[in-house]
Amino acid sequence: AVVSTQSTGRMDLSDLIKTAHSTLTIDSVLPKSVLQEDCCIGIDEAGRGPVLGPMVYGIAYCPISKINDVKDLGAADSKQLKDSDREEILEKIHANSDYIGYSVVVLSPNYISTSMLGRENYNLNAMSHDTAISLIHRVLKKGVKVKDVYVDTVGPADKYQAKLSSIFPDLNITVASKADDKYPICGASSICAKVCRDRCMKEWVSPEKIYDISDSGSGYPSDPKTKEWLSKNVDKVFGFPQFVRFSWSTAELIMDKKCVKVSWDEEGDEDEENNPKLSSFFKKVKKTSEIPRHRFYHEQGLMSMTDF
């Protein structure tokens, strides 16, 4: 499920509790000018590496003629700014909604982990690419006259750019490392994404209602405070709350150490060669034109009959 909401003055995260298993999309007011003039858009993310909290993707857009105005707002790589500076710049973006708009997508920790551990291999790079593509489609659907696109790279920039160009052949697409520091509109998207993630971390309401996340540190696996919080808040049976990306190796190691071990009893021959592992039942099986018959029919000498 995807939950969307409209923001008129600030990022409204009141629906976040509804998205513990999915995503939340927040849109700013749509400036009239972006429907009339050629525009540029920038895309960046925040929270890719942490073991705690969501990953947030942001897209910002404005008329190309207003790019210097965006630069004057102070839009830059959000990681180089203080929290208070980022909040101030976002307020400036809201105050100048006559020419600049944005959307952010909050990918919940549970959504990230269940996607990565699903039967189909859906890694974080693919998830990031798909989110960025969906944001471009979202802006185009609103009627924004997009001409230039700037994206902070995920993986090899040349391959990512070729992928986006094949999907959007009519747009001028630039994918670059540290694009948020090179292109003001990409810096604006970085600000929106980072402020949204920071607010998510502060305002997150745990559905389990038994965990205090106020003392969880930065959320990065290398943070001792985060590791300590993870160690204290793992349930021996149910594992981690939905605030945790349980697919991260940091979380997996703690679960292996502290959680109850589960033994799967399998019937039949205990010989490993004749006794397949449980995980084998979740792997893809090559389709064959004929379904093999159960050995019972062979042992009993039974055959299919069409004529009597």
mmCIF file of C-alpha atoms in Angstrom:
data_model
loop_
_atom_site.group_PDB
_atom_site.id
_atom_site.type_symbol
_atom_site.label_atom_id
_atom_site.label_comp_id
_atom_site.label_asym_id
_atom_site.label_seq_id
_atom_site.Cartn_x
_atom_site.Cartn_y
_atom_site.Cartn_z
ATOM 1 C CA ALA A 1 0.000 0.000 0.000
ATOM 2 C CA VAL A 2 1.126 3.561 -0.741
ATOM 3 C CA VAL A 3 -0.173 6.482 1.293
ATOM 4 C CA SER A 4 -0.079 9.994 -0.204
ATOM 5 C CA THR A 5 -0.688 13.285 1.517
ATOM 6 C CA GLN A 6 -0.632 16.952 0.524
ATOM 7 C CA SER A 7 1.564 19.410 2.408
ATOM 8 C CA THR A 8 0.630 23.109 2.324
ATOM 9 C CA GLY A 9 3.111 24.580 4.785
ATOM 10 C CA ARG A 10 5.200 21.850 6.346
ATOM 11 C CA MET A 11 5.947 18.157 5.974
ATOM 12 C CA ASP A 12 2.985 16.426 7.570
ATOM 13 C CA LEU A 13 4.144 13.064 8.935
ATOM 14 C CA SER A 14 0.907 12.255 10.782
ATOM 15 C CA ASP A 15 0.245 9.349 8.400
ATOM 16 C CA LEU A 16 3.633 7.785 9.093
ATOM 17 C CA ILE A 17 2.196 5.293 11.573
ATOM 18 C CA LYS A 18 -0.009 3.940 8.769
ATOM 19 C CA THR A 19 3.002 3.138 6.614
ATOM 20 C CA ALA A 20 4.957 0.789 8.866
ATOM 21 C CA HIS A 21 4.767 -1.823 6.092
ATOM 22 C CA SER A 22 4.920 0.415 3.033
ATOM 23 C CA THR A 23 5.724 3.948 1.845
ATOM 24 C CA LEU A 24 4.517 7.483 2.409
ATOM 25 C CA THR A 25 4.568 10.182 -0.296
ATOM 26 C CA ILE A 26 4.332 13.869 0.594
ATOM 27 C CA ASP A 27 3.791 16.604 -2.005
ATOM 28 C CA SER A 28 4.309 20.337 -1.659
ATOM 29 C CA VAL A 29 2.041 22.926 -3.228
ATOM 30 C CA LEU A 30 2.395 22.884 -7.021
ATOM 31 C CA PRO A 31 3.656 26.265 -8.323
ATOM 32 C CA LYS A 32 1.758 27.574 -11.347
ATOM 33 C CA SER A 33 5.006 28.715 -12.952
ATOM 34 C CA VAL A 34 6.286 25.137 -13.374
ATOM 35 C CA LEU A 35 3.318 24.426 -15.629
ATOM 36 C CA GLN A 36 4.202 27.329 -17.916
ATOM 37 C CA GLU A 37 8.022 27.420 -18.169
ATOM 38 C CA ASP A 38 10.737 24.862 -18.940
ATOM 39 C CA CYS A 39 11.897 23.367 -15.655
ATOM 40 C CA CYS A 40 14.756 21.479 -14.091
ATOM 41 C CA ILE A 41 14.397 18.817 -11.422
ATOM 42 C CA GLY A 42 16.852 17.345 -8.923
ATOM 43 C CA ILE A 43 16.724 14.007 -7.097
ATOM 44 C CA ASP A 44 18.611 12.882 -4.002
ATOM 45 C CA GLU A 45 18.131 10.605 -0.993
ATOM 46 C CA ALA A 46 18.779 10.548 2.738
ATOM 47 C CA GLY A 47 19.241 7.581 5.046
ATOM 48 C CA ARG A 48 20.552 4.953 2.662
ATOM 49 C CA GLY A 49 23.066 3.400 5.062
ATOM 50 C CA PRO A 50 21.460 3.442 8.560
ATOM 51 C CA VAL A 51 20.149 0.294 10.225
ATOM 52 C CA LEU A 52 17.408 2.366 11.897
ATOM 53 C CA GLY A 53 14.604 4.377 10.386
ATOM 54 C CA PRO A 54 13.398 4.978 6.833
ATOM 55 C CA MET A 55 15.177 5.919 3.649
ATOM 56 C CA VAL A 56 13.750 9.087 2.105
ATOM 57 C CA TYR A 57 13.920 10.118 -1.548
ATOM 58 C CA GLY A 58 13.325 13.732 -2.536
ATOM 59 C CA ILE A 59 12.636 15.493 -5.818
ATOM 60 C CA ALA A 60 12.634 19.278 -6.210
ATOM 61 C CA TYR A 61 11.665 21.277 -9.300
ATOM 62 C CA CYS A 62 11.594 24.880 -10.498
ATOM 63 C CA PRO A 63 11.699 26.902 -13.737
ATOM 64 C CA ILE A 64 15.204 26.992 -15.233
ATOM 65 C CA SER A 65 14.980 30.787 -15.121
ATOM 66 C CA LYS A 66 14.769 30.589 -11.300
ATOM 67 C CA ILE A 67 17.804 28.396 -10.654
ATOM 68 C CA ASN A 68 19.852 31.302 -9.268
ATOM 69 C CA ASP A 69 17.017 32.078 -6.859
ATOM 70 C CA VAL A 70 17.178 28.470 -5.647
ATOM 71 C CA LYS A 71 20.912 28.854 -5.136
ATOM 72 C CA ASP A 72 20.297 32.012 -3.093
ATOM 73 C CA LEU A 73 18.059 29.980 -0.758
ATOM 74 C CA GLY A 74 21.204 28.186 0.368
ATOM 75 C CA ALA A 75 20.370 24.838 -1.232
ATOM 76 C CA ALA A 76 23.431 22.599 -1.054
ATOM 77 C CA ASP A 77 24.497 19.150 0.072
ATOM 78 C CA SER A 78 22.369 18.680 3.193
ATOM 79 C CA LYS A 79 25.048 16.590 4.920
ATOM 80 C CA GLN A 80 27.287 19.669 5.102
ATOM 81 C CA LEU A 81 24.679 21.721 6.982
ATOM 82 C CA LYS A 82 23.465 21.808 10.579
ATOM 83 C CA ASP A 83 19.967 20.582 11.422
ATOM 84 C CA SER A 84 18.801 24.130 12.127
ATOM 85 C CA ASP A 85 20.194 25.356 8.789
ATOM 86 C CA ARG A 86 18.357 22.629 6.884
ATOM 87 C CA GLU A 87 15.086 23.433 8.648
ATOM 88 C CA GLU A 88 15.540 27.120 7.829
ATOM 89 C CA ILE A 89 16.174 26.407 4.138
ATOM 90 C CA LEU A 90 13.085 24.202 3.959
ATOM 91 C CA GLU A 91 11.018 27.042 5.403
ATOM 92 C CA LYS A 92 12.451 29.282 2.672
ATOM 93 C CA ILE A 93 11.396 26.692 0.072
ATOM 94 C CA HIS A 94 7.871 26.752 1.513
ATOM 95 C CA ALA A 95 7.902 30.563 1.515
ATOM 96 C CA ASN A 96 8.825 30.580 -2.191
ATOM 97 C CA SER A 97 6.212 28.084 -3.320
ATOM 98 C CA ASP A 98 5.383 30.344 -6.267
ATOM 99 C CA TYR A 99 8.356 28.903 -8.161
ATOM 100 C CA ILE A 100 9.747 25.833 -6.316
ATOM 101 C CA GLY A 101 8.027 22.592 -5.348
ATOM 102 C CA TYR A 102 8.992 19.144 -4.131
ATOM 103 C CA SER A 103 7.865 15.624 -3.309
ATOM 104 C CA VAL A 104 9.387 13.143 -0.875
ATOM 105 C CA VAL A 105 8.908 9.389 -0.578
ATOM 106 C CA VAL A 106 9.437 7.725 2.798
ATOM 107 C CA LEU A 107 10.419 4.062 2.449
ATOM 108 C CA SER A 108 9.734 2.441 5.813
ATOM 109 C CA PRO A 109 12.377 0.167 7.400
ATOM 110 C CA ASN A 110 9.992 -2.761 7.210
ATOM 111 C CA TYR A 111 9.326 -2.138 3.512
ATOM 112 C CA ILE A 112 13.078 -1.991 2.803
ATOM 113 C CA SER A 113 13.892 -5.220 4.642
ATOM 114 C CA THR A 114 10.954 -7.287 3.402
ATOM 115 C CA SER A 115 11.730 -6.171 -0.163
ATOM 116 C CA MET A 116 15.388 -7.142 0.153
ATOM 117 C CA LEU A 117 14.607 -10.534 1.712
ATOM 118 C CA GLY A 118 11.803 -11.470 -0.647
ATOM 119 C CA ARG A 119 11.914 -14.422 -3.030
ATOM 120 C CA GLU A 120 12.915 -12.095 -5.857
ATOM 121 C CA ASN A 121 16.272 -10.351 -5.405
ATOM 122 C CA TYR A 122 15.329 -6.671 -4.942
ATOM 123 C CA ASN A 123 18.432 -4.921 -3.659
ATOM 124 C CA LEU A 124 18.799 -1.377 -2.368
ATOM 125 C CA ASN A 125 20.201 -0.045 -5.653
ATOM 126 C CA ALA A 126 17.222 -1.348 -7.618
ATOM 127 C CA MET A 127 14.870 0.045 -4.981
ATOM 128 C CA SER A 128 16.591 3.448 -5.212
ATOM 129 C CA HIS A 129 16.428 3.494 -9.003
ATOM 130 C CA ASP A 130 12.745 2.551 -9.033
ATOM 131 C CA THR A 131 11.905 5.236 -6.473
ATOM 132 C CA ALA A 132 13.708 7.914 -8.472
ATOM 133 C CA ILE A 133 11.954 6.804 -11.668
ATOM 134 C CA SER A 134 8.564 6.889 -9.936
ATOM 135 C CA LEU A 135 9.249 10.437 -8.711
ATOM 136 C CA ILE A 136 10.054 11.640 -12.236
ATOM 137 C CA HIS A 137 6.831 10.051 -13.489
ATOM 138 C CA ARG A 138 4.959 11.697 -10.607
ATOM 139 C CA VAL A 139 6.216 15.187 -11.516
ATOM 140 C CA LEU A 140 5.516 14.682 -15.225
ATOM 141 C CA LYS A 141 2.001 13.509 -14.401
ATOM 142 C CA LYS A 142 1.412 16.773 -12.518
ATOM 143 C CA GLY A 143 2.065 18.638 -15.755
ATOM 144 C CA VAL A 144 5.469 20.090 -14.839
ATOM 145 C CA LYS A 145 7.330 21.113 -18.023
ATOM 146 C CA VAL A 146 10.487 19.128 -17.277
ATOM 147 C CA LYS A 147 13.483 19.689 -19.527
ATOM 148 C CA ASP A 148 16.613 19.020 -17.408
ATOM 149 C CA VAL A 149 17.053 16.311 -14.776
ATOM 150 C CA TYR A 150 19.908 16.091 -12.248
ATOM 151 C CA VAL A 151 20.306 12.942 -10.156
ATOM 152 C CA ASP A 152 22.769 12.017 -7.443
ATOM 153 C CA THR A 153 24.131 8.670 -8.547
ATOM 154 C CA VAL A 154 23.486 5.254 -7.031
ATOM 155 C CA GLY A 155 26.009 2.824 -8.475
ATOM 156 C CA PRO A 156 27.969 3.619 -11.681
ATOM 157 C CA ALA A 157 26.821 7.033 -12.927
ATOM 158 C CA ASP A 158 27.122 6.217 -16.643
ATOM 159 C CA LYS A 159 24.966 3.083 -16.414
ATOM 160 C CA TYR A 160 22.367 4.828 -14.269
ATOM 161 C CA GLN A 161 22.217 7.771 -16.685
ATOM 162 C CA ALA A 162 21.815 5.422 -19.655
ATOM 163 C CA LYS A 163 18.997 3.623 -17.843
ATOM 164 C CA LEU A 164 17.120 6.865 -17.091
ATOM 165 C CA SER A 165 17.700 8.203 -20.610
ATOM 166 C CA SER A 166 16.182 5.060 -22.120
ATOM 167 C CA ILE A 167 13.061 5.520 -19.977
ATOM 168 C CA PHE A 168 12.807 9.306 -20.492
ATOM 169 C CA PRO A 169 14.323 9.915 -23.969
ATOM 170 C CA ASP A 170 12.853 13.432 -24.255
ATOM 171 C CA LEU A 171 14.611 14.728 -21.125
ATOM 172 C CA ASN A 172 18.170 15.976 -20.687
ATOM 173 C CA ILE A 173 19.439 13.759 -17.877
ATOM 174 C CA THR A 174 22.633 14.197 -15.879
ATOM 175 C CA VAL A 175 23.629 11.614 -13.277
ATOM 176 C CA ALA A 176 26.661 12.519 -11.208
ATOM 177 C CA SER A 177 28.392 11.812 -7.930
ATOM 178 C CA LYS A 178 27.769 14.561 -5.357
ATOM 179 C CA ALA A 179 25.152 16.110 -7.638
ATOM 180 C CA ASP A 180 23.591 17.749 -4.576
ATOM 181 C CA ASP A 181 26.753 19.831 -4.217
ATOM 182 C CA LYS A 182 27.048 20.656 -7.927
ATOM 183 C CA TYR A 183 23.474 21.526 -8.907
ATOM 184 C CA PRO A 184 21.306 23.824 -6.711
ATOM 185 C CA ILE A 185 18.028 22.053 -7.560
ATOM 186 C CA CYS A 186 19.585 18.743 -6.530
ATOM 187 C CA GLY A 187 20.768 20.433 -3.332
ATOM 188 C CA ALA A 188 17.161 21.494 -2.691
ATOM 189 C CA SER A 189 15.966 17.892 -3.071
ATOM 190 C CA SER A 190 18.700 16.814 -0.665
ATOM 191 C CA ILE A 191 17.436 19.334 1.920
ATOM 192 C CA CYS A 192 13.858 18.092 1.582
ATOM 193 C CA ALA A 193 14.868 14.437 1.909
ATOM 194 C CA LYS A 194 17.180 14.996 4.878
ATOM 195 C CA VAL A 195 14.748 17.171 6.850
ATOM 196 C CA CYS A 196 12.004 14.618 6.238
ATOM 197 C CA ARG A 197 14.168 11.743 7.504
ATOM 198 C CA ASP A 198 15.289 13.733 10.558
ATOM 199 C CA ARG A 199 11.669 14.458 11.435
ATOM 200 C CA CYS A 200 10.761 10.812 10.900
ATOM 201 C CA MET A 201 13.469 9.813 13.370
ATOM 202 C CA LYS A 202 12.192 12.288 15.948
ATOM 203 C CA GLU A 203 8.444 11.777 15.450
ATOM 204 C CA TRP A 204 8.358 8.036 14.760
ATOM 205 C CA VAL A 205 5.675 6.259 16.766
ATOM 206 C CA SER A 206 6.451 2.583 17.224
ATOM 207 C CA PRO A 207 3.428 0.357 16.467
ATOM 208 C CA GLU A 208 4.737 -2.022 19.130
ATOM 209 C CA LYS A 209 4.374 0.780 21.749
ATOM 210 C CA ILE A 210 7.059 -0.779 23.935
ATOM 211 C CA TYR A 211 10.237 0.711 22.508
ATOM 212 C CA ASP A 212 11.826 4.058 23.303
ATOM 213 C CA ILE A 213 13.672 5.298 20.210
ATOM 214 C CA SER A 214 14.802 8.607 21.707
ATOM 215 C CA ASP A 215 18.147 7.110 22.769
ATOM 216 C CA SER A 216 18.963 5.162 19.589
ATOM 217 C CA GLY A 217 21.842 7.340 18.373
ATOM 218 C CA SER A 218 22.403 8.267 14.731
ATOM 219 C CA GLY A 219 20.998 5.007 13.410
ATOM 220 C CA TYR A 220 24.205 4.079 11.571
ATOM 221 C CA PRO A 221 25.660 0.587 12.146
ATOM 222 C CA SER A 222 29.030 2.032 13.222
ATOM 223 C CA ASP A 223 27.491 4.150 16.011
ATOM 224 C CA PRO A 224 28.148 2.476 19.426
ATOM 225 C CA LYS A 225 24.969 4.065 20.794
ATOM 226 C CA THR A 226 22.925 2.533 17.979
ATOM 227 C CA LYS A 227 24.517 -0.891 18.526
ATOM 228 C CA GLU A 228 23.730 -0.678 22.239
ATOM 229 C CA TRP A 229 20.111 0.267 21.516
ATOM 230 C CA LEU A 230 19.753 -2.654 19.098
ATOM 231 C CA SER A 231 21.191 -5.060 21.642
ATOM 232 C CA LYS A 232 18.796 -3.866 24.341
ATOM 233 C CA ASN A 233 15.687 -3.842 22.165
ATOM 234 C CA VAL A 234 15.756 -7.230 20.469
ATOM 235 C CA ASP A 235 13.053 -9.660 21.530
ATOM 236 C CA LYS A 236 14.228 -13.251 21.878
ATOM 237 C CA VAL A 237 11.247 -14.548 19.906
ATOM 238 C CA PHE A 238 9.932 -11.704 17.740
ATOM 239 C CA GLY A 239 13.217 -9.977 16.937
ATOM 240 C CA PHE A 240 13.278 -6.238 16.286
ATOM 241 C CA PRO A 241 10.542 -3.592 16.117
ATOM 242 C CA GLN A 242 9.592 -2.176 12.721
ATOM 243 C CA PHE A 243 11.894 0.784 13.293
ATOM 244 C CA VAL A 244 14.819 -1.544 12.494
ATOM 245 C CA ARG A 245 15.998 -2.706 9.067
ATOM 246 C CA PHE A 246 16.339 -6.320 10.090
ATOM 247 C CA SER A 247 17.980 -7.239 6.772
ATOM 248 C CA TRP A 248 21.118 -5.291 7.731
ATOM 249 C CA SER A 249 24.036 -7.502 8.841
ATOM 250 C CA THR A 250 24.356 -5.555 12.106
ATOM 251 C CA ALA A 251 20.812 -6.569 13.064
ATOM 252 C CA GLU A 252 21.231 -10.132 11.797
ATOM 253 C CA LEU A 253 24.330 -10.694 13.944
ATOM 254 C CA ILE A 254 22.516 -9.517 17.073
ATOM 255 C CA MET A 255 19.529 -11.759 16.316
ATOM 256 C CA ASP A 256 21.836 -14.733 15.787
ATOM 257 C CA LYS A 257 23.458 -14.063 19.152
ATOM 258 C CA LYS A 258 20.450 -13.152 21.301
ATOM 259 C CA CYS A 259 17.344 -14.696 19.778
ATOM 260 C CA VAL A 260 15.988 -18.203 20.328
ATOM 261 C CA LYS A 261 17.337 -20.677 17.817
ATOM 262 C CA VAL A 262 14.764 -22.345 15.600
ATOM 263 C CA SER A 263 15.280 -25.946 14.505
ATOM 264 C CA TRP A 264 13.305 -27.190 11.530
ATOM 265 C CA ASP A 265 12.497 -30.898 11.773
ATOM 266 C CA GLU A 266 12.254 -32.516 8.393
ATOM 267 C CA GLU A 267 10.643 -35.891 7.833
ATOM 268 C CA GLY A 268 12.278 -38.696 5.912
ATOM 269 C CA ASP A 269 15.874 -39.635 5.329
ATOM 270 C CA GLU A 270 18.291 -37.593 7.448
ATOM 271 C CA ASP A 271 20.899 -37.849 4.741
ATOM 272 C CA GLU A 272 21.476 -34.266 3.500
ATOM 273 C CA GLU A 273 21.720 -35.427 -0.108
ATOM 274 C CA ASN A 274 18.230 -36.935 0.032
ATOM 275 C CA ASN A 275 16.756 -34.458 2.498
ATOM 276 C CA PRO A 276 16.502 -30.982 0.898
ATOM 277 C CA LYS A 277 16.935 -27.857 3.006
ATOM 278 C CA LEU A 278 13.878 -25.780 3.836
ATOM 279 C CA SER A 279 15.293 -22.821 1.862
ATOM 280 C CA SER A 280 15.267 -24.930 -1.322
ATOM 281 C CA PHE A 281 11.454 -24.778 -1.390
ATOM 282 C CA PHE A 282 11.609 -20.995 -1.882
ATOM 283 C CA LYS A 283 13.939 -21.025 -4.866
ATOM 284 C CA LYS A 284 12.848 -20.601 -8.438
ATOM 285 C CA VAL A 285 12.222 -23.878 -10.255
ATOM 286 C CA LYS A 286 12.641 -24.202 -13.988
ATOM 287 C CA LYS A 287 9.306 -24.796 -15.614
ATOM 288 C CA THR A 288 8.971 -28.042 -17.532
ATOM 289 C CA SER A 289 6.368 -28.974 -20.067
ATOM 290 C CA GLU A 290 5.430 -32.091 -18.094
ATOM 291 C CA ILE A 291 4.837 -32.275 -14.361
ATOM 292 C CA PRO A 292 6.718 -35.303 -12.908
ATOM 293 C CA ARG A 293 4.450 -37.925 -11.397
ATOM 294 C CA HIS A 294 4.649 -38.850 -7.726
ATOM 295 C CA ARG A 295 6.663 -42.013 -7.022
ATOM 296 C CA PHE A 296 3.534 -43.649 -5.562
ATOM 297 C CA TYR A 297 2.135 -44.117 -9.062
ATOM 298 C CA HIS A 298 5.357 -45.707 -10.289
ATOM 299 C CA GLU A 299 5.615 -48.051 -7.313
ATOM 300 C CA GLN A 300 2.019 -49.217 -7.750
ATOM 301 C CA GLY A 301 2.363 -49.626 -11.499
ATOM 302 C CA LEU A 302 -0.441 -47.143 -12.179
ATOM 303 C CA MET A 303 -0.742 -45.406 -15.541
ATOM 304 C CA SER A 304 -3.013 -42.775 -17.039
ATOM 305 C CA MET A 305 -5.781 -44.131 -19.247
ATOM 306 C CA THR A 306 -7.751 -42.222 -21.837
ATOM 307 C CA ASP A 307 -9.525 -45.123 -23.595
ATOM 308 C CA PHE A 308 -11.364 -48.002 -21.899
#
